[in-house]
mmCIF file of C-alpha atoms and ligand atoms in Angstrom:
data_model
loop_
_atom_site.group_PDB
_atom_site.id
_atom_site.type_symbol
_atom_site.label_atom_id
_atom_site.label_comp_id
_atom_site.label_asym_id
_atom_site.label_seq_id
_atom_site.Cartn_x
_atom_site.Cartn_y
_atom_site.Cartn_z
ATOM 1 C CA MET A 1 73.187 108.612 94.412
ATOM 2 C CA SER A 2 74.190 110.292 91.078
ATOM 3 C CA ALA A 3 75.486 108.521 88.089
ATOM 4 C CA THR A 4 78.484 109.723 86.129
ATOM 5 C CA GLN A 5 76.683 111.053 82.382
ATOM 6 C CA HIS A 6 77.693 110.463 79.122
ATOM 7 C CA ILE A 7 76.694 110.344 76.109
ATOM 8 C CA LEU A 8 76.896 107.576 74.141
ATOM 9 C CA ALA A 9 78.252 107.077 70.543
ATOM 10 C CA PRO A 10 76.277 104.277 68.772
ATOM 11 C CA ARG A 11 78.402 101.338 67.273
ATOM 12 C CA PRO A 12 78.481 99.595 63.810
ATOM 13 C CA GLU A 13 78.873 95.273 64.134
ATOM 14 C CA PRO A 14 81.781 94.226 65.452
ATOM 15 C CA SER A 15 83.845 92.321 63.400
ATOM 16 C CA LEU A 16 85.362 89.981 66.092
ATOM 17 C CA VAL A 17 83.729 89.344 69.655
ATOM 18 C CA SER A 18 85.703 87.112 72.389
ATOM 19 C CA LEU A 19 84.571 84.410 74.704
ATOM 20 C CA VAL A 20 86.357 84.558 77.944
ATOM 21 C CA ILE A 21 85.839 80.810 80.087
ATOM 22 C CA PRO A 22 88.449 80.325 82.342
ATOM 23 C CA ILE A 23 87.838 76.348 83.139
ATOM 24 C CA TYR A 24 88.969 74.421 86.883
ATOM 25 C CA ASN A 25 88.336 70.733 86.632
ATOM 26 C CA GLU A 26 85.090 71.427 83.990
ATOM 27 C CA GLU A 27 85.119 67.651 81.843
ATOM 28 C CA ALA A 28 81.769 66.624 82.635
ATOM 29 C CA VAL A 29 80.882 69.850 81.905
ATOM 30 C CA ILE A 30 83.043 70.618 78.343
ATOM 31 C CA PRO A 31 81.071 68.473 75.951
ATOM 32 C CA LEU A 32 77.337 70.292 76.908
ATOM 33 C CA LEU A 33 79.186 73.212 76.761
ATOM 34 C CA LEU A 34 81.032 73.312 72.978
ATOM 35 C CA ASP A 35 77.741 72.290 72.046
ATOM 36 C CA ARG A 36 76.121 75.523 72.932
ATOM 37 C CA LEU A 37 79.569 77.713 71.383
ATOM 38 C CA ALA A 38 79.494 76.137 69.072
ATOM 39 C CA GLU A 39 75.339 76.886 68.259
ATOM 40 C CA LEU A 40 75.890 80.053 68.589
ATOM 41 C CA ILE A 41 79.310 80.595 66.464
ATOM 42 C CA ALA A 42 76.724 79.337 63.986
ATOM 43 C CA HIS A 43 74.061 81.903 64.253
ATOM 44 C CA ALA A 44 75.683 84.959 65.796
ATOM 45 C CA PRO A 45 75.544 88.228 63.535
ATOM 46 C CA PHE A 46 79.786 88.098 63.682
ATOM 47 C CA SER A 47 82.720 86.194 64.324
ATOM 48 C CA LEU A 48 82.865 84.727 67.630
ATOM 49 C CA GLU A 49 86.913 83.467 69.196
ATOM 50 C CA VAL A 50 86.368 81.894 72.284
ATOM 51 C CA VAL A 51 89.505 82.096 75.007
ATOM 52 C CA PHE A 52 89.718 78.585 77.297
ATOM 53 C CA VAL A 53 92.106 79.653 80.159
ATOM 54 C CA ASN A 54 92.976 76.296 81.872
ATOM 55 C CA ASP A 55 94.086 77.325 85.213
ATOM 56 C CA GLY A 56 94.701 74.197 86.184
ATOM 57 C CA SER A 57 92.709 71.595 85.870
ATOM 58 C CA SER A 58 93.822 68.489 87.626
ATOM 59 C CA ASP A 59 90.980 65.906 85.345
ATOM 60 C CA HIS A 60 91.034 65.779 81.611
ATOM 61 C CA SER A 61 90.094 68.891 81.317
ATOM 62 C CA LEU A 62 92.626 70.303 79.592
ATOM 63 C CA HIS A 63 92.657 67.362 76.997
ATOM 64 C CA LEU A 64 89.313 68.236 76.142
ATOM 65 C CA LEU A 65 90.012 71.611 75.410
ATOM 66 C CA HIS A 66 92.958 70.683 73.135
ATOM 67 C CA GLN A 67 90.647 68.770 71.325
ATOM 68 C CA ALA A 68 88.232 71.280 70.492
ATOM 69 C CA ALA A 69 90.794 73.841 69.565
ATOM 70 C CA GLN A 70 92.756 71.605 66.960
ATOM 71 C CA ARG A 71 89.101 71.541 65.111
ATOM 72 C CA THR A 72 87.621 74.746 65.011
ATOM 73 C CA SER A 73 89.864 77.543 64.744
ATOM 74 C CA ASN A 74 87.084 79.687 66.670
ATOM 75 C CA PHE A 75 88.243 78.095 70.048
ATOM 76 C CA ARG A 76 92.082 78.741 71.231
ATOM 77 C CA VAL A 77 93.073 77.721 74.993
ATOM 78 C CA LEU A 78 95.221 79.223 76.554
ATOM 79 C CA ALA A 79 97.559 76.932 79.552
ATOM 80 C CA LEU A 80 97.893 78.200 83.184
ATOM 81 C CA ALA A 81 100.616 76.952 84.404
ATOM 82 C CA ARG A 82 98.872 76.437 87.855
ATOM 83 C CA ASN A 83 95.390 77.444 88.718
ATOM 84 C CA PHE A 84 95.837 80.384 89.548
ATOM 85 C CA GLY A 85 91.583 81.040 90.803
ATOM 86 C CA HIS A 86 89.210 82.751 89.113
ATOM 87 C CA GLN A 87 89.981 86.364 89.117
ATOM 88 C CA ILE A 88 93.416 85.861 88.202
ATOM 89 C CA ALA A 89 92.693 83.115 85.447
ATOM 90 C CA ALA A 90 89.278 85.646 84.166
ATOM 91 C CA THR A 91 92.040 88.319 83.469
ATOM 92 C CA ALA A 92 94.601 86.095 81.475
ATOM 93 C CA GLY A 93 91.138 85.436 79.254
ATOM 94 C CA LEU A 94 91.252 89.035 79.182
ATOM 95 C CA ASP A 95 94.489 89.984 78.451
ATOM 96 C CA ALA A 96 94.591 87.274 76.071
ATOM 97 C CA ALA A 97 91.107 88.239 74.226
ATOM 98 C CA ARG A 98 91.115 90.057 70.382
ATOM 99 C CA GLY A 99 87.649 90.945 70.054
ATOM 100 C CA GLU A 100 86.735 94.564 69.513
ATOM 101 C CA ALA A 101 83.811 93.200 72.570
ATOM 102 C CA VAL A 102 85.336 90.559 75.086
ATOM 103 C CA ILE A 103 82.869 88.581 77.634
ATOM 104 C CA LEU A 104 83.404 86.871 80.443
ATOM 105 C CA MET A 105 81.063 84.028 80.765
ATOM 106 C CA ASP A 106 81.418 80.357 83.139
ATOM 107 C CA ALA A 107 82.100 77.246 82.228
ATOM 108 C CA ASP A 108 78.984 75.927 84.068
ATOM 109 C CA LEU A 109 76.714 76.881 81.658
ATOM 110 C CA GLN A 110 74.467 78.668 84.219
ATOM 111 C CA ASP A 111 75.991 82.047 82.158
ATOM 112 C CA PRO A 112 73.642 81.112 78.612
ATOM 113 C CA PRO A 113 75.656 82.027 75.749
ATOM 114 C CA GLU A 114 72.141 82.738 73.517
ATOM 115 C CA ILE A 115 72.138 86.292 75.731
ATOM 116 C CA VAL A 116 75.649 86.967 74.056
ATOM 117 C CA PRO A 117 73.456 88.736 71.424
ATOM 118 C CA GLU A 118 71.324 90.806 73.227
ATOM 119 C CA MET A 119 74.563 91.490 75.204
ATOM 120 C CA VAL A 120 76.192 93.238 71.545
ATOM 121 C CA ARG A 121 72.904 94.754 70.505
ATOM 122 C CA VAL A 122 72.989 96.333 73.494
ATOM 123 C CA TYR A 123 77.260 97.460 73.505
ATOM 124 C CA ARG A 124 76.424 98.942 70.050
ATOM 125 C CA GLU A 125 73.970 101.491 71.325
ATOM 126 C CA GLY A 126 77.313 102.738 73.125
ATOM 127 C CA TYR A 127 77.596 101.087 75.821
ATOM 128 C CA ASP A 128 81.090 99.580 77.765
ATOM 129 C CA VAL A 129 80.067 97.521 79.843
ATOM 130 C CA VAL A 130 77.578 95.249 80.123
ATOM 131 C CA ALA A 131 76.753 93.016 82.852
ATOM 132 C CA ALA A 132 74.065 90.124 83.193
ATOM 133 C CA ARG A 133 72.150 90.667 85.864
ATOM 134 C CA ARG A 134 70.215 87.558 87.373
ATOM 135 C CA ILE A 135 66.081 87.810 87.899
ATOM 136 C CA THR A 136 66.292 84.639 89.258
ATOM 137 C CA ARG A 137 68.581 81.752 90.554
ATOM 138 C CA GLU A 138 67.028 78.719 89.042
ATOM 139 C CA GLY A 139 67.735 75.771 92.044
ATOM 140 C CA GLU A 140 70.411 77.726 94.340
ATOM 141 C CA SER A 141 69.954 76.592 97.583
ATOM 142 C CA ALA A 142 67.963 79.140 100.077
ATOM 143 C CA PHE A 143 71.627 78.775 101.561
ATOM 144 C CA LYS A 144 73.881 79.846 98.830
ATOM 145 C CA ARG A 145 70.072 83.101 97.757
ATOM 146 C CA PHE A 146 71.417 84.218 101.224
ATOM 147 C CA THR A 147 75.039 84.592 100.829
ATOM 148 C CA ALA A 148 74.896 86.130 97.711
ATOM 149 C CA TRP A 149 71.964 88.288 98.665
ATOM 150 C CA LEU A 150 74.317 89.656 101.950
ATOM 151 C CA PHE A 151 76.693 90.126 99.951
ATOM 152 C CA TYR A 152 76.089 91.990 97.356
ATOM 153 C CA ARG A 153 73.995 94.480 100.202
ATOM 154 C CA THR A 154 77.023 94.758 102.598
ATOM 155 C CA MET A 155 79.692 95.658 99.673
ATOM 156 C CA ARG A 156 76.710 97.798 98.272
ATOM 157 C CA ALA A 157 76.056 99.480 101.554
ATOM 158 C CA LEU A 158 80.065 99.559 102.451
ATOM 159 C CA ILE A 159 82.203 99.972 99.511
ATOM 160 C CA TYR A 160 80.676 99.656 96.493
ATOM 161 C CA LYS A 161 78.255 102.303 96.342
ATOM 162 C CA ASP A 162 77.684 101.904 91.965
ATOM 163 C CA LEU A 163 77.662 97.830 92.131
ATOM 164 C CA PRO A 164 74.779 96.917 90.172
ATOM 165 C CA PRO A 165 73.154 94.318 93.037
ATOM 166 C CA ASP A 166 73.127 90.618 91.876
ATOM 167 C CA VAL A 167 75.253 90.779 89.044
ATOM 168 C CA GLY A 168 78.349 88.371 88.330
ATOM 169 C CA ASP A 169 81.415 88.280 86.366
ATOM 170 C CA PHE A 170 79.245 87.327 83.688
ATOM 171 C CA ARG A 171 79.825 90.420 81.405
ATOM 172 C CA LEU A 172 80.744 92.593 78.491
ATOM 173 C CA LEU A 173 83.725 94.575 77.963
ATOM 174 C CA SER A 174 84.289 96.786 75.082
ATOM 175 C CA ARG A 175 88.263 97.004 73.796
ATOM 176 C CA ARG A 176 88.921 100.787 75.286
ATOM 177 C CA PHE A 177 87.243 99.498 78.931
ATOM 178 C CA LEU A 178 89.515 96.465 78.486
ATOM 179 C CA ASP A 179 92.455 98.106 77.720
ATOM 180 C CA ALA A 180 91.907 100.594 81.035
ATOM 181 C CA LEU A 181 91.578 96.748 82.935
ATOM 182 C CA GLY A 182 94.770 96.017 81.511
ATOM 183 C CA ARG A 183 96.706 98.717 83.234
ATOM 184 C CA MET A 184 95.196 98.059 87.273
ATOM 185 C CA ARG A 185 97.357 94.954 87.878
ATOM 186 C CA GLU A 186 97.385 94.141 91.678
ATOM 187 C CA THR A 187 97.496 90.992 92.985
ATOM 188 C CA HIS A 188 94.523 90.773 94.799
ATOM 189 C CA ARG A 189 91.470 91.296 92.643
ATOM 190 C CA PHE A 190 88.034 91.711 92.335
ATOM 191 C CA LEU A 191 87.079 92.675 89.630
ATOM 192 C CA ARG A 192 84.165 93.581 89.996
ATOM 193 C CA GLY A 193 84.433 96.711 92.117
ATOM 194 C CA MET A 194 87.365 97.374 89.543
ATOM 195 C CA THR A 195 85.065 97.774 86.931
ATOM 196 C CA SER A 196 83.335 100.333 88.984
ATOM 197 C CA TRP A 197 85.767 101.600 90.236
ATOM 198 C CA LEU A 198 86.539 101.838 86.061
ATOM 199 C CA GLY A 199 83.146 103.629 85.134
ATOM 200 C CA PHE A 200 82.358 104.528 81.263
ATOM 201 C CA PRO A 201 78.720 103.796 80.532
ATOM 202 C CA GLN A 202 77.291 101.177 81.932
ATOM 203 C CA THR A 203 74.542 98.675 81.785
ATOM 204 C CA THR A 204 72.646 95.809 82.643
ATOM 205 C CA VAL A 205 70.638 92.587 80.991
ATOM 206 C CA PRO A 206 68.407 90.398 83.066
ATOM 207 C CA PHE A 207 68.817 86.592 82.954
ATOM 208 C CA VAL A 208 67.674 83.896 84.524
ATOM 209 C CA ARG A 209 71.152 82.083 86.120
ATOM 210 C CA ALA A 210 70.232 78.248 85.438
ATOM 211 C CA LEU A 211 71.530 75.168 87.499
ATOM 212 C CA ARG A 212 75.286 74.000 86.805
ATOM 213 C CA ALA A 213 74.472 72.041 84.363
ATOM 214 C CA ALA A 214 77.515 69.642 85.165
ATOM 215 C CA GLY A 215 80.229 68.978 88.188
ATOM 216 C CA GLU A 216 80.591 70.518 91.498
ATOM 217 C CA THR A 217 80.897 73.952 92.623
ATOM 218 C CA LYS A 218 84.604 75.014 92.387
ATOM 219 C CA TYR A 219 83.395 77.714 95.039
ATOM 220 C CA PRO A 220 82.656 75.854 98.133
ATOM 221 C CA LEU A 221 82.407 77.846 100.972
ATOM 222 C CA ALA A 222 85.797 78.846 102.804
ATOM 223 C CA LYS A 223 86.791 80.079 99.115
ATOM 224 C CA MET A 224 83.956 81.885 99.159
ATOM 225 C CA LEU A 225 84.055 83.650 102.877
ATOM 226 C CA ARG A 226 87.940 84.128 101.516
ATOM 227 C CA PHE A 227 86.832 85.838 98.433
ATOM 228 C CA ALA A 228 84.229 88.143 99.785
ATOM 229 C CA TRP A 229 87.277 89.432 102.053
ATOM 230 C CA THR A 230 89.098 89.908 98.668
ATOM 231 C CA ALA A 231 86.359 92.359 98.161
ATOM 232 C CA ALA A 232 85.924 94.314 101.093
ATOM 233 C CA ILE A 233 89.428 95.156 101.740
ATOM 234 C CA SER A 234 90.824 95.268 98.441
ATOM 235 C CA PHE A 235 89.213 98.357 97.381
ATOM 236 C CA SER A 236 89.561 100.122 100.921
ATOM 237 C CA PRO A 237 90.551 100.962 104.191
ATOM 238 C CA LEU A 238 86.769 100.910 106.379
ATOM 239 C CA PRO A 239 87.856 96.977 108.087
ATOM 240 C CA LEU A 240 91.019 99.576 109.473
ATOM 241 C CA ARG A 241 89.223 101.995 110.062
ATOM 242 C CA LEU A 242 85.949 99.857 111.950
ATOM 243 C CA SER A 243 88.565 98.302 114.450
ATOM 244 C CA PHE A 244 89.940 101.498 115.492
ATOM 245 C CA SER A 245 86.757 102.555 116.524
ATOM 246 C CA ILE A 246 85.981 99.643 117.885
ATOM 247 C CA GLY A 247 89.248 100.009 119.924
ATOM 248 C CA TRP A 248 87.765 103.895 120.620
ATOM 249 C CA ILE A 249 84.344 102.215 122.259
ATOM 250 C CA LEU A 250 86.517 99.314 123.936
ATOM 251 C CA LEU A 251 88.894 102.943 125.952
ATOM 252 C CA GLY A 252 85.617 104.983 126.924
ATOM 253 C CA PHE A 253 83.758 101.615 128.286
ATOM 254 C CA GLY A 254 87.136 100.913 130.410
ATOM 255 C CA ILE A 255 87.170 104.259 131.773
ATOM 256 C CA CYS A 256 83.230 104.950 132.570
ATOM 257 C CA TYR A 257 84.449 101.628 134.791
ATOM 258 C CA THR A 258 87.420 103.152 136.252
ATOM 259 C CA PHE A 259 85.420 105.718 137.685
ATOM 260 C CA TYR A 260 82.407 103.410 138.903
ATOM 261 C CA ALA A 261 85.335 101.645 140.075
ATOM 262 C CA LEU A 262 87.028 105.318 142.128
ATOM 263 C CA VAL A 263 83.030 105.955 143.487
ATOM 264 C CA GLU A 264 82.657 102.284 144.342
ATOM 265 C CA MET A 265 85.775 102.743 146.217
ATOM 266 C CA ALA A 266 84.978 105.999 148.050
ATOM 267 C CA LEU A 267 81.968 104.615 149.168
ATOM 268 C CA GLY A 268 84.148 102.183 151.258
ATOM 269 C CA MET A 269 82.671 99.103 149.123
ATOM 270 C CA PRO A 270 84.719 96.118 148.766
ATOM 271 C CA LEU A 271 86.661 96.395 145.979
ATOM 272 C CA VAL A 272 87.125 92.623 145.494
ATOM 273 C CA ARG A 273 83.317 92.199 144.261
ATOM 274 C CA GLY A 274 84.705 93.896 141.289
ATOM 275 C CA TRP A 275 87.131 91.113 140.108
ATOM 276 C CA MET A 276 84.888 89.749 137.516
ATOM 277 C CA SER A 277 84.093 92.640 135.371
ATOM 278 C CA LEU A 278 88.001 93.386 135.273
ATOM 279 C CA VAL A 279 88.392 90.002 133.639
ATOM 280 C CA VAL A 280 85.563 90.626 131.026
ATOM 281 C CA VAL A 281 86.884 94.183 130.693
ATOM 282 C CA ASN A 282 90.258 92.986 130.175
ATOM 283 C CA CYS A 283 89.133 89.647 128.207
ATOM 284 C CA LEU A 284 87.393 92.273 125.531
ATOM 285 C CA GLY A 285 90.173 94.393 125.622
ATOM 286 C CA SER A 286 92.266 91.619 124.311
ATOM 287 C CA GLY A 287 90.266 90.535 122.482
ATOM 288 C CA ALA A 288 89.616 94.078 120.554
ATOM 289 C CA ILE A 289 92.911 94.546 120.381
ATOM 290 C CA MET A 290 94.127 90.654 118.752
ATOM 291 C CA VAL A 291 91.185 91.859 116.588
ATOM 292 C CA ALA A 292 92.914 95.015 114.979
ATOM 293 C CA ILE A 293 96.088 93.219 115.210
ATOM 294 C CA GLY A 294 95.003 90.691 113.091
ATOM 295 C CA VAL A 295 92.886 93.565 110.520
ATOM 296 C CA LEU A 296 96.567 95.442 110.199
ATOM 297 C CA GLY A 297 98.007 92.127 109.290
ATOM 298 C CA GLU A 298 95.935 91.461 106.774
ATOM 299 C CA TYR A 299 96.539 94.981 105.177
ATOM 300 C CA VAL A 300 100.719 94.813 105.552
ATOM 301 C CA GLY A 301 100.699 91.095 104.211
ATOM 302 C CA ARG A 302 99.219 92.036 100.714
ATOM 303 C CA ILE A 303 101.269 95.364 100.527
ATOM 304 C CA PHE A 304 104.176 92.703 101.312
ATOM 305 C CA GLU A 305 102.263 91.002 98.347
ATOM 306 C CA GLU A 306 101.774 93.727 95.760
ATOM 307 C CA SER A 307 105.292 95.058 96.697
ATOM 308 C CA LYS A 308 107.016 92.301 94.911
ATOM 309 C CA GLY A 309 105.391 92.587 91.676
ATOM 310 C CA ARG A 310 105.144 89.430 90.310
ATOM 311 C CA PRO A 311 103.165 88.819 87.088
ATOM 312 C CA LEU A 312 100.052 87.715 87.369
ATOM 313 C CA TYR A 313 100.122 84.526 85.815
ATOM 314 C CA ILE A 314 102.299 82.380 83.950
ATOM 315 C CA VAL A 315 100.973 80.782 80.552
ATOM 316 C CA ALA A 316 102.394 77.350 79.862
ATOM 317 C CA ASP A 317 101.499 76.814 76.572
ATOM 318 C CA GLU A 318 99.232 77.517 74.335
ATOM 319 C CA TYR A 319 97.102 76.497 71.613
ATOM 320 C CA ALA A 320 95.316 77.041 68.670
ATOM 321 C CA LEU A 321 94.872 76.100 64.365
ATOM 322 C CA PRO A 322 96.526 79.323 63.249
ATOM 323 C CA SER A 323 93.958 81.432 61.253
ATOM 324 C CA PRO A 324 94.332 84.043 58.792
ATOM 325 C CA ASP A 325 91.273 86.603 59.726
ATOM 326 C CA ARG A 326 92.870 86.856 62.908
ATOM 327 C CA GLN A 327 95.618 88.968 61.624
ATOM 328 C CA ALA A 328 93.078 91.269 60.712
ATOM 329 C CA SER A 329 91.931 91.464 63.828
ATOM 330 C CA PRO A 330 90.236 95.028 64.093
ATOM 331 C CA SER A 331 91.171 95.446 67.550
ATOM 332 C CA GLN A 332 94.798 96.525 66.733
ATOM 333 C CA VAL A 333 93.601 99.092 63.699
ATOM 334 C CA LEU A 334 91.560 100.888 66.467
HETATM 335 N N1 UDP B 401 87.229 78.519 88.062
HETATM 336 C C1 UDP B 401 88.472 78.820 88.024
HETATM 337 N N2 UDP B 401 89.227 79.036 88.598
HETATM 338 C C2 UDP B 401 88.975 78.661 90.379
HETATM 339 C C3 UDP B 401 87.937 78.349 90.147
HETATM 340 C C4 UDP B 401 86.827 78.153 89.253
HETATM 341 O O1 UDP B 401 89.347 79.337 86.111
HETATM 342 O O2 UDP B 401 90.051 78.307 91.208
HETATM 343 C C5 UDP B 401 85.626 78.483 87.688
HETATM 344 C C6 UDP B 401 85.074 77.119 87.066
HETATM 345 O O3 UDP B 401 85.570 76.348 86.645
HETATM 346 C C7 UDP B 401 84.121 78.603 85.856
HETATM 347 C C8 UDP B 401 83.839 79.405 87.165
HETATM 348 O O4 UDP B 401 85.208 79.763 87.281
HETATM 349 O O5 UDP B 401 84.242 78.071 84.779
HETATM 350 C C9 UDP B 401 83.381 80.073 87.950
HETATM 351 O O6 UDP B 401 83.521 78.644 88.782
HETATM 352 P P1 UDP B 401 81.968 77.653 89.571
HETATM 353 O O7 UDP B 401 80.936 77.373 88.366
HETATM 354 O O8 UDP B 401 82.618 76.696 90.631
HETATM 355 O O9 UDP B 401 81.551 78.824 90.442
HETATM 356 P P2 UDP B 401 80.602 79.080 91.284
HETATM 357 O O10 UDP B 401 79.123 79.864 89.582
HETATM 358 O O11 UDP B 401 79.314 78.041 91.819
HETATM 359 O O12 UDP B 401 80.099 80.150 92.501
HETATM 360 MG MG1 MG B 402 78.988 78.409 87.999
#
């Protein structure tokens, strides 16, 4: 596959970098996260703002974040009106971020803040997307690793030819890339697919994916499957075409079988022998039709949801210390 060529224009040190961190019931990990972020803020050669998006947590996450935002001017908290799901919470944060470069990361420290300076260094070479590619997944179960492996390979083979493998949502995006992403307002979002659709110069940096520092995964199997389904059907009519092909195959089978039955009849064999296969064909046929209708229904359902044109998320409150240097954010000058 040939990749689009771009001429990379080196950039100066960004004057403001934003970190966007969606938070859903992360009270166990927030104190650890705040420590690691304070460390990063103290040592980074650029200024940092952290946009926490509280995605309708039902534990003490919002209180912890609110306290943190009262102490440090680098922290902002966006409190969504309810739980909207990770992809939408991430979008809310990306929309609110003011940095020249914006980095999306998980709260649980599986995405180590320490590689942020490396991502910014590569961004300065001229890339618009710098995604973190995990080279190992420490201690994750064989099942989780297998499903992740299967997910990336299937998506690449079928739908997103350019989707880099082993790359999650942990990535840096440039301001011009975010402006383009901001114009894509679909309800069912698969940010990684949207990123590869947009193009621009993209690259990856390797990192070792750590274990979740505390708390439980917010992506149990059912949610993961739903996410994979969104990824599969939000960019491609392939599943629709698949049911079309299966329909043809079954129809072909039915026609062949009809000929066979006719020959049998011509030879004077007892027709009743065939009732078993009749049932089988019937079941297969109606099963395939149901599947096809189901797939169709998924698409129609999504068209219905898009047609409502609702906002993607509702922000209930925003907490931050007033800070004079914010007004001079370079993103507004560009
Ligand atoms: N998250 C969220 N809303 C949700 C589910 C998850 O904002 O409905 C956040 C969560 O707090 C975390 C990130 O999304 O910061 C990724 O979730 P998690 O680490 O549980 O996913 P995993 O790494 O296990 O796939
Ligand atoms: Mg995680």
